[in-house]
PDB file of C-alpha atoms in Angstrom:
ATOM      1  CA  UNK D 134     -50.167  51.241 -25.839  1.00  0.00           C
ATOM      2  CA  UNK D 135     -48.062  48.683 -27.721  1.00  0.00           C
ATOM      3  CA  UNK D 136     -46.010  46.325 -25.551  1.00  0.00           C
ATOM      4  CA  UNK D 137     -42.864  47.449 -27.399  1.00  0.00           C
ATOM      5  CA  UNK D 138     -43.332  51.093 -26.382  1.00  0.00           C
ATOM      6  CA  UNK D 139     -42.524  52.763 -23.109  1.00  0.00           C
ATOM      7  CA  UNK D 140     -44.658  55.428 -21.511  1.00  0.00           C
ATOM      8  CA  UNK D 141     -42.609  58.066 -23.327  1.00  0.00           C
ATOM      9  CA  UNK D 142     -43.268  56.430 -26.713  1.00  0.00           C
ATOM     10  CA  UNK D 143     -39.682  55.241 -27.222  1.00  0.00           C
ATOM     11  CA  UNK D 144     -39.347  51.899 -29.020  1.00  0.00           C
ATOM     12  CA  UNK D 145     -37.459  49.265 -27.067  1.00  0.00           C
ATOM     13  CA  UNK D 146     -35.937  46.289 -28.850  1.00  0.00           C
ATOM     14  CA  UNK D 147     -35.853  43.622 -26.156  1.00  0.00           C
ATOM     15  CA  UNK D 148     -33.735  41.184 -28.183  1.00  0.00           C
ATOM     16  CA  UNK D 149     -31.086  43.810 -28.875  1.00  0.00           C
ATOM     17  CA  UNK D 150     -30.906  44.705 -25.194  1.00  0.00           C
ATOM     18  CA  UNK D 151     -30.580  41.033 -24.215  1.00  0.00           C
ATOM     19  CA  UNK D 152     -27.824  40.528 -26.796  1.00  0.00           C
ATOM     20  CA  UNK D 153     -25.902  43.510 -25.425  1.00  0.00           C
ATOM     21  CA  UNK D 154     -26.219  42.127 -21.899  1.00  0.00           C
ATOM     22  CA  UNK D 155     -25.125  38.664 -23.013  1.00  0.00           C
ATOM     23  CA  UNK D 156     -21.952  40.078 -24.582  1.00  0.00           C
ATOM     24  CA  UNK D 157     -20.763  41.368 -21.206  1.00  0.00           C
ATOM     25  CA  UNK D 158     -22.282  38.714 -18.941  1.00  0.00           C
ATOM     26  CA  UNK D 159     -19.928  36.312 -17.121  1.00  0.00           C
ATOM     27  CA  UNK D 160     -19.658  32.946 -18.880  1.00  0.00           C
ATOM     28  CA  UNK D 161     -21.197  30.918 -16.079  1.00  0.00           C
ATOM     29  CA  UNK D 162     -24.301  33.135 -15.927  1.00  0.00           C
ATOM     30  CA  UNK D 163     -24.582  33.169 -19.709  1.00  0.00           C
ATOM     31  CA  UNK D 164     -24.456  29.354 -19.864  1.00  0.00           C
ATOM     32  CA  UNK D 165     -27.179  29.045 -17.217  1.00  0.00           C
ATOM     33  CA  UNK D 166     -29.375  31.526 -19.053  1.00  0.00           C
ATOM     34  CA  UNK D 167     -28.925  29.705 -22.382  1.00  0.00           C
ATOM     35  CA  UNK D 168     -29.794  26.357 -20.784  1.00  0.00           C
ATOM     36  CA  UNK D 169     -33.009  27.836 -19.382  1.00  0.00           C
ATOM     37  CA  UNK D 170     -33.983  29.479 -22.670  1.00  0.00           C
ATOM     38  CA  UNK D 171     -33.075  26.286 -24.564  1.00  0.00           C
ATOM     39  CA  UNK D 172     -35.661  24.336 -22.529  1.00  0.00           C
ATOM     40  CA  UNK D 173     -38.464  26.716 -23.483  1.00  0.00           C
ATOM     41  CA  UNK D 174     -37.454  27.945 -26.932  1.00  0.00           C
ATOM     42  CA  UNK D 175     -34.497  26.220 -28.669  1.00  0.00           C
ATOM     43  CA  UNK D 176     -34.746  28.444 -31.751  1.00  0.00           C
ATOM     44  CA  UNK D 177     -34.550  31.631 -29.678  1.00  0.00           C
ATOM     45  CA  UNK D 178     -31.634  30.211 -27.669  1.00  0.00           C
ATOM     46  CA  UNK D 179     -29.707  29.456 -30.872  1.00  0.00           C
ATOM     47  CA  UNK D 180     -30.411  32.926 -32.276  1.00  0.00           C
ATOM     48  CA  UNK D 181     -29.398  34.684 -29.076  1.00  0.00           C
ATOM     49  CA  UNK D 182     -26.273  32.588 -28.722  1.00  0.00           C
ATOM     50  CA  UNK D 183     -25.148  33.428 -32.258  1.00  0.00           C
ATOM     51  CA  UNK D 184     -25.890  37.130 -31.913  1.00  0.00           C
ATOM     52  CA  UNK D 185     -24.251  37.399 -28.510  1.00  0.00           C
ATOM     53  CA  UNK D 186     -20.846  36.395 -29.857  1.00  0.00           C
ATOM     54  CA  UNK D 187     -18.232  39.034 -29.157  1.00  0.00           C
ATOM     55  CA  UNK D 188     -14.552  39.361 -29.948  1.00  0.00           C
ATOM     56  CA  UNK D 189     -13.762  38.142 -26.432  1.00  0.00           C
ATOM     57  CA  UNK D 190     -15.012  34.709 -27.500  1.00  0.00           C
ATOM     58  CA  UNK D 191     -11.723  34.335 -29.374  1.00  0.00           C
ATOM     59  CA  UNK D 192     -10.083  33.675 -25.983  1.00  0.00           C
ATOM     60  CA  UNK D 193     -12.266  30.554 -25.589  1.00  0.00           C
ATOM     61  CA  UNK D 194     -11.029  28.934 -28.777  1.00  0.00           C
ATOM     62  CA  UNK D 195      -8.738  25.963 -28.412  1.00  0.00           C
ATOM     63  CA  UNK D 196      -5.779  25.569 -30.776  1.00  0.00           C
ATOM     64  CA  UNK D 197      -7.760  23.493 -33.295  1.00  0.00           C
ATOM     65  CA  UNK D 198     -10.636  26.003 -33.424  1.00  0.00           C
ATOM     66  CA  UNK D 199      -8.221  28.938 -33.666  1.00  0.00           C
ATOM     67  CA  UNK D 200      -6.600  27.286 -36.691  1.00  0.00           C
ATOM     68  CA  UNK D 201     -10.062  26.705 -38.201  1.00  0.00           C
ATOM     69  CA  UNK D 202     -10.881  30.388 -37.721  1.00  0.00           C
ATOM     70  CA  UNK D 203      -7.617  31.473 -39.306  1.00  0.00           C
ATOM     71  CA  UNK D 204      -8.129  29.250 -42.345  1.00  0.00           C
ATOM     72  CA  UNK D 205     -11.245  31.335 -42.955  1.00  0.00           C
ATOM     73  CA  UNK D 206      -9.958  34.841 -42.281  1.00  0.00           C
ATOM     74  CA  UNK D 207      -7.191  36.822 -43.961  1.00  0.00           C
ATOM     75  CA  UNK D 208      -3.938  36.965 -41.982  1.00  0.00           C
ATOM     76  CA  UNK D 209      -3.862  40.771 -42.150  1.00  0.00           C
ATOM     77  CA  UNK D 210      -7.348  41.031 -40.695  1.00  0.00           C
ATOM     78  CA  UNK D 211      -6.412  38.616 -37.905  1.00  0.00           C
ATOM     79  CA  UNK D 212      -3.220  40.533 -37.138  1.00  0.00           C
ATOM     80  CA  UNK D 213      -5.028  43.869 -36.861  1.00  0.00           C
ATOM     81  CA  UNK D 214      -7.815  42.260 -34.795  1.00  0.00           C
ATOM     82  CA  UNK D 215      -5.410  40.938 -32.148  1.00  0.00           C
ATOM     83  CA  UNK D 216      -3.345  44.132 -32.100  1.00  0.00           C
ATOM     84  CA  UNK D 217      -4.910  45.385 -28.852  1.00  0.00           C
ATOM     85  CA  UNK D 218      -4.978  41.964 -27.171  1.00  0.00           C
ATOM     86  CA  UNK D 219      -2.613  41.053 -24.378  1.00  0.00           C
ATOM     87  CA  UNK D 220       0.929  40.155 -25.355  1.00  0.00           C
ATOM     88  CA  UNK D 221       0.336  36.753 -23.765  1.00  0.00           C
ATOM     89  CA  UNK D 222      -2.638  36.035 -26.040  1.00  0.00           C
ATOM     90  CA  UNK D 223      -0.815  37.351 -29.115  1.00  0.00           C
ATOM     91  CA  UNK D 224       2.094  34.987 -28.454  1.00  0.00           C
ATOM     92  CA  UNK D 225      -0.216  32.044 -27.751  1.00  0.00           C
ATOM     93  CA  UNK D 226      -2.300  32.642 -30.882  1.00  0.00           C
ATOM     94  CA  UNK D 227       0.577  33.304 -33.266  1.00  0.00           C
ATOM     95  CA  UNK D 228       2.685  30.404 -31.997  1.00  0.00           C
ATOM     96  CA  UNK D 229      -0.167  27.951 -32.563  1.00  0.00           C
ATOM     97  CA  UNK D 230      -0.737  28.992 -36.187  1.00  0.00           C
ATOM     98  CA  UNK D 231       1.124  27.924 -39.331  1.00  0.00           C
ATOM     99  CA  UNK D 232       4.360  29.902 -39.595  1.00  0.00           C
ATOM    100  CA  UNK D 233       3.606  31.789 -42.827  1.00  0.00           C
ATOM    101  CA  UNK D 234       0.149  32.855 -41.609  1.00  0.00           C
ATOM    102  CA  UNK D 235       1.563  33.863 -38.209  1.00  0.00           C
ATOM    103  CA  UNK D 236       4.325  35.949 -39.795  1.00  0.00           C
ATOM    104  CA  UNK D 237       1.861  37.794 -42.040  1.00  0.00           C
ATOM    105  CA  UNK D 238      -0.466  38.354 -39.070  1.00  0.00           C
ATOM    106  CA  UNK D 239       2.437  39.645 -36.985  1.00  0.00           C
ATOM    107  CA  UNK D 240       3.462  42.131 -39.682  1.00  0.00           C
ATOM    108  CA  UNK D 241      -0.138  43.383 -39.932  1.00  0.00           C
ATOM    109  CA  UNK D 242      -0.318  43.591 -36.157  1.00  0.00           C
ATOM    110  CA  UNK D 243       2.829  45.758 -36.015  1.00  0.00           C
ATOM    111  CA  UNK D 244       2.090  47.857 -39.123  1.00  0.00           C
ATOM    112  CA  UNK D 245       1.382  51.562 -38.842  1.00  0.00           C
ATOM    113  CA  UNK D 246      -2.307  52.371 -39.135  1.00  0.00           C
ATOM    114  CA  UNK D 247      -3.818  55.780 -39.830  1.00  0.00           C
ATOM    115  CA  UNK D 248      -7.061  55.150 -37.964  1.00  0.00           C
ATOM    116  CA  UNK D 249      -5.885  52.495 -35.535  1.00  0.00           C
ATOM    117  CA  UNK D 250      -9.044  52.252 -33.413  1.00  0.00           C
ATOM    118  CA  UNK D 251     -11.338  52.108 -36.455  1.00  0.00           C
ATOM    119  CA  UNK D 252      -9.125  49.529 -38.157  1.00  0.00           C
ATOM    120  CA  UNK D 253      -9.065  47.325 -35.075  1.00  0.00           C
ATOM    121  CA  UNK D 254     -12.841  47.615 -34.649  1.00  0.00           C
ATOM    122  CA  UNK D 255     -13.464  46.669 -38.295  1.00  0.00           C
ATOM    123  CA  UNK D 256     -11.038  43.748 -38.158  1.00  0.00           C
ATOM    124  CA  UNK D 257     -12.595  42.489 -34.942  1.00  0.00           C
ATOM    125  CA  UNK D 258     -16.075  42.709 -36.454  1.00  0.00           C
ATOM    126  CA  UNK D 259     -14.921  40.522 -39.347  1.00  0.00           C
ATOM    127  CA  UNK D 260     -13.473  38.023 -36.877  1.00  0.00           C
ATOM    128  CA  UNK D 261     -16.726  38.006 -34.867  1.00  0.00           C
ATOM    129  CA  UNK D 262     -18.752  37.432 -38.047  1.00  0.00           C
ATOM    130  CA  UNK D 263     -16.527  34.507 -38.995  1.00  0.00           C
ATOM    131  CA  UNK D 264     -16.693  33.017 -35.489  1.00  0.00           C
ATOM    132  CA  UNK D 265     -20.491  33.235 -35.672  1.00  0.00           C
ATOM    133  CA  UNK D 266     -20.552  31.616 -39.117  1.00  0.00           C
ATOM    134  CA  UNK D 267     -18.227  28.791 -38.093  1.00  0.00           C
ATOM    135  CA  UNK D 268     -20.140  28.271 -34.852  1.00  0.00           C
ATOM    136  CA  UNK D 269     -23.450  28.104 -36.735  1.00  0.00           C
ATOM    137  CA  UNK D 270     -21.917  25.519 -39.100  1.00  0.00           C
ATOM    138  CA  UNK D 271     -20.600  23.690 -36.012  1.00  0.00           C
ATOM    139  CA  UNK D 272     -17.043  23.940 -37.297  1.00  0.00           C
ATOM    140  CA  UNK D 273     -15.845  25.530 -34.062  1.00  0.00           C
ATOM    141  CA  UNK D 274     -17.032  25.141 -30.491  1.00  0.00           C
ATOM    142  CA  UNK D 275     -17.547  28.133 -28.212  1.00  0.00           C
ATOM    143  CA  UNK D 276     -18.563  26.127 -25.143  1.00  0.00           C
TER     144      UNK D 276
END
């Protein structure tokens, strides 16, 4: 039997399962795990770190990194993405951004959406992709 198969013949993708776990793992545990993997396999650690990025990583961004993210993502997408975030985070994020961008984001955040949950999920996925890209290019820091 192949190592990637279970007794029932179902394929298990170990990397995908690890990535899912990393996305919900507490930050301290995640950091320890990455340090341990980094010692043995730096390439795997980098790949897992990039793929384990979730929308919640936006809360880790400092003001400079948040501005870098927003220079690379449309204001409407950002506004829809933060729509379901806490009011506290919305205020913090929007007040740290250039006024015109923040106003456009705010209008998108408050706009009526037909498929609100789908729209938010799609906007957040775009934000996550951009965070991953900027992190890979070392233009923002997630640590």
